[in-house]
Coordinates of N, CA and C in Angstrom, one line a residue:
X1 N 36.2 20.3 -26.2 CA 35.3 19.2 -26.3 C 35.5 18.6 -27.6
X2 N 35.8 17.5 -27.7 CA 35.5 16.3 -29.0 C 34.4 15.5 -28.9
X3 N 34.0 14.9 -30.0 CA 32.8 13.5 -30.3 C 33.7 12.9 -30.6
X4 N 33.7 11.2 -30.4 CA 34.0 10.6 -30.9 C 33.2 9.3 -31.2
X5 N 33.0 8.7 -31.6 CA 32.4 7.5 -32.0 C 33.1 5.8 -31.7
X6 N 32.2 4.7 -31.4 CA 32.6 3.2 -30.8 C 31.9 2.7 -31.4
X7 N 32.0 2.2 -33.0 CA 31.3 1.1 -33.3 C 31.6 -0.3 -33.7
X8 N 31.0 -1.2 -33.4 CA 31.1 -2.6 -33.7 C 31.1 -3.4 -34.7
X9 N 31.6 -4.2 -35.5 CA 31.1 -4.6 -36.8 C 30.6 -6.3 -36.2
X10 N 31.4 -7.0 -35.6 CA 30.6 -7.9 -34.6 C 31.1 -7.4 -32.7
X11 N 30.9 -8.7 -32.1 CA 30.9 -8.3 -30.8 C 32.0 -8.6 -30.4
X12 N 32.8 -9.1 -30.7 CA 34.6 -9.4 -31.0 C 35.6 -8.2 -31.3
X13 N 35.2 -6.8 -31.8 CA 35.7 -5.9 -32.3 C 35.3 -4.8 -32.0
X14 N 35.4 -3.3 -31.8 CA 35.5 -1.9 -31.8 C 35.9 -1.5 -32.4
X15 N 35.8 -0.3 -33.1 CA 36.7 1.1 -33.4 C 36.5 2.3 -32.8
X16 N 37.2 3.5 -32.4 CA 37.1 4.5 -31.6 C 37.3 5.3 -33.3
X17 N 36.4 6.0 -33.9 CA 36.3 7.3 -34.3 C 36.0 8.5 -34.2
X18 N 36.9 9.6 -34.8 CA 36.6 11.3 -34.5 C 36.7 11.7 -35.9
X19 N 35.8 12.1 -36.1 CA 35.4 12.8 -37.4 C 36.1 12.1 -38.7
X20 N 35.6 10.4 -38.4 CA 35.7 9.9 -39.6 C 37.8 9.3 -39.8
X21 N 37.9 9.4 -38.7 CA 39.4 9.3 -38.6 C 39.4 8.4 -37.7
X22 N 40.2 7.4 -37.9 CA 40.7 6.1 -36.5 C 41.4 6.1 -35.5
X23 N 41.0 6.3 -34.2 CA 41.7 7.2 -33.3 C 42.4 5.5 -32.8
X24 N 41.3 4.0 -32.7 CA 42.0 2.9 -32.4 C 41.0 1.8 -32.5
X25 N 41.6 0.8 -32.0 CA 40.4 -0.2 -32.3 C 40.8 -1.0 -31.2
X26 N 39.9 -1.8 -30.3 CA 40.1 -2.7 -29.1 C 39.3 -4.2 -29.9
X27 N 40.2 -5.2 -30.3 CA 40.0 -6.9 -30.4 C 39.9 -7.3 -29.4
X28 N 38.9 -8.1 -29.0 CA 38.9 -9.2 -27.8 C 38.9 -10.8 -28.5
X29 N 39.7 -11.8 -27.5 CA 39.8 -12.4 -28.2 C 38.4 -14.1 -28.1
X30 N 37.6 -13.6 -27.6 CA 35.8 -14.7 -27.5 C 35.3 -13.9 -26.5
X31 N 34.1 -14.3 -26.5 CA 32.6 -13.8 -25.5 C 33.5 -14.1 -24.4
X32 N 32.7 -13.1 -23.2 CA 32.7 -13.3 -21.8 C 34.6 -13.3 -21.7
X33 N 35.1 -13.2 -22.4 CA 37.0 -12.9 -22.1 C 37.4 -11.8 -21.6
X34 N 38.2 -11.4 -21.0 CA 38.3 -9.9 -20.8 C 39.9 -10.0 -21.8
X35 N 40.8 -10.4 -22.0 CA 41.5 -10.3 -22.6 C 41.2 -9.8 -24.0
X36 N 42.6 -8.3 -24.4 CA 41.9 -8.4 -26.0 C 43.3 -7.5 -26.0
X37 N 43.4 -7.1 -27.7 CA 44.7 -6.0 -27.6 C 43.8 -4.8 -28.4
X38 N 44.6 -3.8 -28.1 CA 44.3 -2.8 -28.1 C 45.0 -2.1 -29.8
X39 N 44.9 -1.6 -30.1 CA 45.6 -1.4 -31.7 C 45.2 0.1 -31.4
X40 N 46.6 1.3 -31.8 CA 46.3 2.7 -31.7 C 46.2 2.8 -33.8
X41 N 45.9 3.8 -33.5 CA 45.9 4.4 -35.2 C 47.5 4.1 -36.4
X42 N 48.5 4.5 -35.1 CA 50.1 3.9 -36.0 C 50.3 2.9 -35.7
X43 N 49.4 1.8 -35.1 CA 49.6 0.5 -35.6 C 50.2 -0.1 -34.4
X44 N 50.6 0.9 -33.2 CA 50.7 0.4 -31.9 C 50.4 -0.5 -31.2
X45 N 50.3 -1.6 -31.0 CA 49.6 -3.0 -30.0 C 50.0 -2.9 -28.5
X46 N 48.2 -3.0 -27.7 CA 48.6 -2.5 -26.4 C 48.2 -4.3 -26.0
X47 N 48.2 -5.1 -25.0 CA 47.8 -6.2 -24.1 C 47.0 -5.9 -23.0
X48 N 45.7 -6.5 -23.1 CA 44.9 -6.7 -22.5 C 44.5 -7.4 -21.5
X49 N 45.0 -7.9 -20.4 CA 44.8 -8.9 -19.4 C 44.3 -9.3 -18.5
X50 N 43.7 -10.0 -17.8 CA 42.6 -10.2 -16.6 C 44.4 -10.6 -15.6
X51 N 44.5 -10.3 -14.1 CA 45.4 -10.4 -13.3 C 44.6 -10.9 -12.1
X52 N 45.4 -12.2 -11.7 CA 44.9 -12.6 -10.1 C 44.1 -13.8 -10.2
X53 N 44.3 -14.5 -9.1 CA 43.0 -16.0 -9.7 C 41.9 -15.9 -9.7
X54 N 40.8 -14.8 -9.5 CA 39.5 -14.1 -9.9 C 39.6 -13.5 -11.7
X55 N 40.8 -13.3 -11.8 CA 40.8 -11.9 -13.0 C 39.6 -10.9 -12.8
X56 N 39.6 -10.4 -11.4 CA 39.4 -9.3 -11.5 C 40.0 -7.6 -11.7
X57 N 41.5 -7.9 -11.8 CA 42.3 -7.1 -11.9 C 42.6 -7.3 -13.4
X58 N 42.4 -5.9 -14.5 CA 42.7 -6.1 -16.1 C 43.8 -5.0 -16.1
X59 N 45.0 -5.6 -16.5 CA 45.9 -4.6 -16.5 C 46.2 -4.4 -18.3
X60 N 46.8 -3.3 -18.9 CA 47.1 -2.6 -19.8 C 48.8 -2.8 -20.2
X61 N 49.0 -3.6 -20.7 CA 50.7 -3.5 -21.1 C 51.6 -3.6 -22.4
X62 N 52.3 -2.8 -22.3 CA 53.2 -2.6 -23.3 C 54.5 -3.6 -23.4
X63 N 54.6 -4.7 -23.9 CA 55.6 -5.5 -23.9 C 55.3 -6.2 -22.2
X64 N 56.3 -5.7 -21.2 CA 55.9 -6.3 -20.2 C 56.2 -5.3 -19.2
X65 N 55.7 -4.1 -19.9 CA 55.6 -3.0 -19.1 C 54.3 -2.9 -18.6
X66 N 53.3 -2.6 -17.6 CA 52.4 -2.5 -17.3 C 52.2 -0.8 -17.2
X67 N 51.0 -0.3 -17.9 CA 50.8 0.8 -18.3 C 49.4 1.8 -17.8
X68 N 48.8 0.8 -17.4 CA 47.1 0.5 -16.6 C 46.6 -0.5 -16.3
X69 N 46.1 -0.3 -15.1 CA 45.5 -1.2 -14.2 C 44.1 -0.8 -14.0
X70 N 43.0 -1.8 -13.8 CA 41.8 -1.4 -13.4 C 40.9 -2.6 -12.8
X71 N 40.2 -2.0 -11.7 CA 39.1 -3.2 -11.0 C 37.9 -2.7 -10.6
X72 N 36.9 -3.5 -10.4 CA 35.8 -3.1 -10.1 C 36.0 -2.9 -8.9
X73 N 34.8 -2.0 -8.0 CA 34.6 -1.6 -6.9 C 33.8 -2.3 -5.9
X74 N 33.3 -2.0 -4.6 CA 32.1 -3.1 -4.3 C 31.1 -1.7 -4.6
X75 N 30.8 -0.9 -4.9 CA 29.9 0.1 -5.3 C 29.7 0.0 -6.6
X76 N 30.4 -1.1 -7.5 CA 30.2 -0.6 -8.9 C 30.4 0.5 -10.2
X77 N 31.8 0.7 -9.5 CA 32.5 1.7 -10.0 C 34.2 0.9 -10.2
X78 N 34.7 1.5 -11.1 CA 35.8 1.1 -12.0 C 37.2 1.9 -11.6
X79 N 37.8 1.4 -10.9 CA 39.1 2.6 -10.8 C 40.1 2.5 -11.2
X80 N 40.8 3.3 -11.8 CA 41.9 2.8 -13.0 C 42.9 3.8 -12.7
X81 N 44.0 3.1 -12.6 CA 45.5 3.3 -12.3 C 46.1 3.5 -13.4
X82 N 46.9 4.8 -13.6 CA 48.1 4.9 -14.9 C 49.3 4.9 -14.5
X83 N 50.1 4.7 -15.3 CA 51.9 4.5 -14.7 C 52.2 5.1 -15.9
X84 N 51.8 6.1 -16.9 CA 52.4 6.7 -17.8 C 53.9 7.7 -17.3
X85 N 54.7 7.1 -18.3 CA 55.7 8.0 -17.7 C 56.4 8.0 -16.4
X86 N 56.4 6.9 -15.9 CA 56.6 6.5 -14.6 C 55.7 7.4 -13.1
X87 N 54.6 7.9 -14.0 CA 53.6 8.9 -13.2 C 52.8 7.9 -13.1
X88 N 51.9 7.9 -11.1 CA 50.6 7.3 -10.7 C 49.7 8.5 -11.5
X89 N 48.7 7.8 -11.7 CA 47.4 8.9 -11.5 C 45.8 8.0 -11.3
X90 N 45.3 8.6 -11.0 CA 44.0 7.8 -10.8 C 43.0 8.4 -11.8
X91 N 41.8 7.7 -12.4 CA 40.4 8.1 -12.5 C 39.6 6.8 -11.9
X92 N 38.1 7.4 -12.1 CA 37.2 6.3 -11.9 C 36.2 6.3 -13.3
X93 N 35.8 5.3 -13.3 CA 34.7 5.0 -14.4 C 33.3 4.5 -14.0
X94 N 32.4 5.1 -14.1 CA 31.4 4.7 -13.5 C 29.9 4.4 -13.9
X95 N 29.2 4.1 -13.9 CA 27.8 4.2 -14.6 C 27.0 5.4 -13.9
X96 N 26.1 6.2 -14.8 CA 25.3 7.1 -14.2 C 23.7 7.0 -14.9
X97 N 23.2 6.6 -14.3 CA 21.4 6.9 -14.3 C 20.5 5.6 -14.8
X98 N 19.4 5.4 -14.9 CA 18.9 4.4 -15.4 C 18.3 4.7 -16.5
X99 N 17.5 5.7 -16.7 CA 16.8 6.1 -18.0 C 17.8 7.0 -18.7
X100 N 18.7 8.0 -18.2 CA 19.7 8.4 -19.0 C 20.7 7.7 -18.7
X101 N 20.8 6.5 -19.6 CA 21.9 5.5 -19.2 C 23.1 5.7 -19.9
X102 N 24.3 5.9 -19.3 CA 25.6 7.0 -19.5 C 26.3 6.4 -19.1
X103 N 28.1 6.3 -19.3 CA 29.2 6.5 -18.6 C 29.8 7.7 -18.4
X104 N 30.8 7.8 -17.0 CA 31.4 8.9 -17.2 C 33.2 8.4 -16.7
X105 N 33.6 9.1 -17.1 CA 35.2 8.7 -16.6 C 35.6 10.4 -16.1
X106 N 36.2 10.3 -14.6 CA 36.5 10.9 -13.7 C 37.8 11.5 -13.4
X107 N 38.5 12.0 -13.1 CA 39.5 12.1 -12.3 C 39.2 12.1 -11.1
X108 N 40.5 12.0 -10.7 CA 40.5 11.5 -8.7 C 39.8 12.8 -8.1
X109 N 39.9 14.2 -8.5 CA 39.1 15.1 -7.8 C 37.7 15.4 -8.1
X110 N 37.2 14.0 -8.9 CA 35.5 14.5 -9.6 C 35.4 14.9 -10.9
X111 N 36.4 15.5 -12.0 CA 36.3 16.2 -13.0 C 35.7 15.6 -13.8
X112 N 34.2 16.0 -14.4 CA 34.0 15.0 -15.6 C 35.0 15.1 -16.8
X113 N 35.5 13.8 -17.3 CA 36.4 13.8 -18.3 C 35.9 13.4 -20.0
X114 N 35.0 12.4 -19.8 CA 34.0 12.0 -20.8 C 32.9 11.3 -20.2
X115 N 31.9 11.6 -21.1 CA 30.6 10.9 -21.4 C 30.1 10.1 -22.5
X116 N 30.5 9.0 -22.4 CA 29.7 7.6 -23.1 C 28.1 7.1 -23.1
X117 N 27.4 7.3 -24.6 CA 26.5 6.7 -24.4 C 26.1 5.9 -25.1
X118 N 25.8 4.6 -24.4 CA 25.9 3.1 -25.4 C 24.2 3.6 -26.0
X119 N 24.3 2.7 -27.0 CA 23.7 2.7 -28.1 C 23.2 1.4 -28.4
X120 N 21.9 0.4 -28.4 CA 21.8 -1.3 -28.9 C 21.6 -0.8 -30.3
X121 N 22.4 -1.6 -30.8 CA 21.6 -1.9 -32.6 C 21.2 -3.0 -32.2
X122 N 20.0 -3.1 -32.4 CA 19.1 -4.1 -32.5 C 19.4 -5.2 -34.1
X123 N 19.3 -4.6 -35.3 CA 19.9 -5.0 -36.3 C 21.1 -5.8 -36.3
X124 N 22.7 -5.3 -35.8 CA 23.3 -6.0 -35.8 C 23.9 -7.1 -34.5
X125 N 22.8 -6.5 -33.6 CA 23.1 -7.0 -31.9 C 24.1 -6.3 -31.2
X126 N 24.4 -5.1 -31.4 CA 25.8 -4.7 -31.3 C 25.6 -3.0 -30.3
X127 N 26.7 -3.2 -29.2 CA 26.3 -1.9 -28.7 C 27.1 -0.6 -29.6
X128 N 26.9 0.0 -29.8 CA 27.3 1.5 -30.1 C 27.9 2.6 -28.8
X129 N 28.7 3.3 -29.2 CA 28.9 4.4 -28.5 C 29.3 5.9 -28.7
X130 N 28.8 6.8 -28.2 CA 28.8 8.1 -28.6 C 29.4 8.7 -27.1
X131 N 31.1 9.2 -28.1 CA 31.8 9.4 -26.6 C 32.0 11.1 -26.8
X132 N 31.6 11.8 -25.9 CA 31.9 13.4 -25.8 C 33.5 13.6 -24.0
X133 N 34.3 14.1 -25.1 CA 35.2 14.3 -23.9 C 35.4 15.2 -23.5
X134 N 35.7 16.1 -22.4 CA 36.0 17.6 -22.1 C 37.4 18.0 -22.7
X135 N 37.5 19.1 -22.5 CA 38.9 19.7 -23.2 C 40.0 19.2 -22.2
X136 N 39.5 19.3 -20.8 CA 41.0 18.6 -20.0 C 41.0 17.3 -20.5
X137 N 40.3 16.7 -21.2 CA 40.2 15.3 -21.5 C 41.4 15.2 -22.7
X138 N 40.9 16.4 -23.2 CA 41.7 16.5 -25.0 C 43.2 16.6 -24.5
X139 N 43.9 17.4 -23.1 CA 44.9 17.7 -23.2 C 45.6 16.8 -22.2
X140 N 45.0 15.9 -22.1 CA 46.2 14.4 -21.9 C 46.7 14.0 -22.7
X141 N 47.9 13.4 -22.4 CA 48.7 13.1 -23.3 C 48.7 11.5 -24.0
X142 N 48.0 10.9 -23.1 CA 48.0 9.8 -23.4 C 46.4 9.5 -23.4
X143 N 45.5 10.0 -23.9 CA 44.1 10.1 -24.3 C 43.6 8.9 -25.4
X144 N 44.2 8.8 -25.8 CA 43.9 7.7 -27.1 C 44.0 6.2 -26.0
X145 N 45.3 6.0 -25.1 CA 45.1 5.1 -24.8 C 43.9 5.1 -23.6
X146 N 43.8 5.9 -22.9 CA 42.4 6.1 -22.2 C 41.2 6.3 -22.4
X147 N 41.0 6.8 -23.5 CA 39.5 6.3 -24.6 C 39.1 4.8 -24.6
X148 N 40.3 4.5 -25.2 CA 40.1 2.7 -25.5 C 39.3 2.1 -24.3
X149 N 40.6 2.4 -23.5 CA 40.8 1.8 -22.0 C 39.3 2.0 -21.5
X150 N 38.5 3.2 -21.9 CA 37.6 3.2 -21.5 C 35.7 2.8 -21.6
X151 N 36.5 2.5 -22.9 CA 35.7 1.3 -24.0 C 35.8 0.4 -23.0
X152 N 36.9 -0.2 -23.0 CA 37.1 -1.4 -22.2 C 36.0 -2.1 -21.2
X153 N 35.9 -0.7 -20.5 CA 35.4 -0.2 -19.0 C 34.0 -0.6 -18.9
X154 N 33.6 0.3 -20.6 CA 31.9 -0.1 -20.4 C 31.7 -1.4 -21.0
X155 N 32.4 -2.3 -21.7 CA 32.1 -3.5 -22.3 C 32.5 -4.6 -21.0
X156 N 33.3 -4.0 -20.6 CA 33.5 -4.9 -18.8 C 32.2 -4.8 -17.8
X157 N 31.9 -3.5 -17.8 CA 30.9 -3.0 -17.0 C 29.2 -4.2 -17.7
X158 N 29.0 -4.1 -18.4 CA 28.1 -4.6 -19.6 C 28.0 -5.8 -19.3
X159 N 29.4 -6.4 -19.7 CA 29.3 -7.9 -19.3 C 28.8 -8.3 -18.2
X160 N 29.6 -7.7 -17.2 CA 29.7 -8.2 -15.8 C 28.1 -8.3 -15.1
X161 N 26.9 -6.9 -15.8 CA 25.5 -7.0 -15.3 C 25.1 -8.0 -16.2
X162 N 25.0 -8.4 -17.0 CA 24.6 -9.3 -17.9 C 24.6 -10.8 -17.0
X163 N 25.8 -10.8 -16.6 CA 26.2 -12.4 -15.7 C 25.2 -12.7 -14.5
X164 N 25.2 -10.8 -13.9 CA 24.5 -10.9 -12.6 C 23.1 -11.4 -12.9

């Protein structure tokens, strides 16, 4: 298990922190956009993109590799495609509860993998997040870019009730 931390300095920006260390940071580039890049800790730049004449489909790419894909559900759930490594794999992202208001990100067999829980600063207008991951979470390989990705998830998720 890890904590890690999602804070905002405005609503254009994130950082993903673990114990005070920069795991990455997600830029979007204006309100209501889904586009943004992704920036890992060595300085790595991921692309952020809305796909399709809805942009309901946000894909993840590396140059013009595509690396993750994700769309909403009609249930309101988030399912996200990886192509790491020339490997499919699936999770879902989802919202859980009304008074314990939570994310969780899944694997395709149910496994909780993390728990996100947003945070309003009132102060700065800005949501917060406090992300706890499980240990199979820790031993992905490509976790940093799935953290983000799943920042992404709840700032997409966020928006999207906001509109409704």
């Amino acid at each position: 298990m890890a904590e890690y931390q999602a804070k905002s300095s405005n609503s254009l920006s994130f950082e993903i922190t673990k114990e005070d260390q920069l795991t990455g940071k997600i830029t979007y580039n204006s309100w209501f956009r889904f586009d943004a890049v992704i920036e890992m800790a060595d300085h790595k730049n991921y692309q952020v993109e809305p796909k399709g004449f809805w942009g309901t489909t946000i894909e993840l790419k590396d140059g013009d590799r595509v690396l993750l894909k994700f769309r909403m559900n009609w249930n309101g759930e988030i399912v996200v495609q990886t192509y790491f490594d020339g490997i499919k794999d699936s999770f879902v992202f989802k919202h859980r509860g009304i008074f314990k208001d939570s994310f969780v990100l899944t694997d395709k067999i149910g496994t909780e993998l993390l728990v996100m829980k947003p945070h309003f600063k009132w102060n700065s207008l800005n949501y917060e997040y406090q992300i706890t991951t499980s240990e199979n979470f820790e031993n992905y390989t490509n976790k940093e870019i799935l953290l983000l990705t799943s920042l992404h998830c709840a700032n997409y998720y966020m928006s999207t009730m906001v509109v409704v």
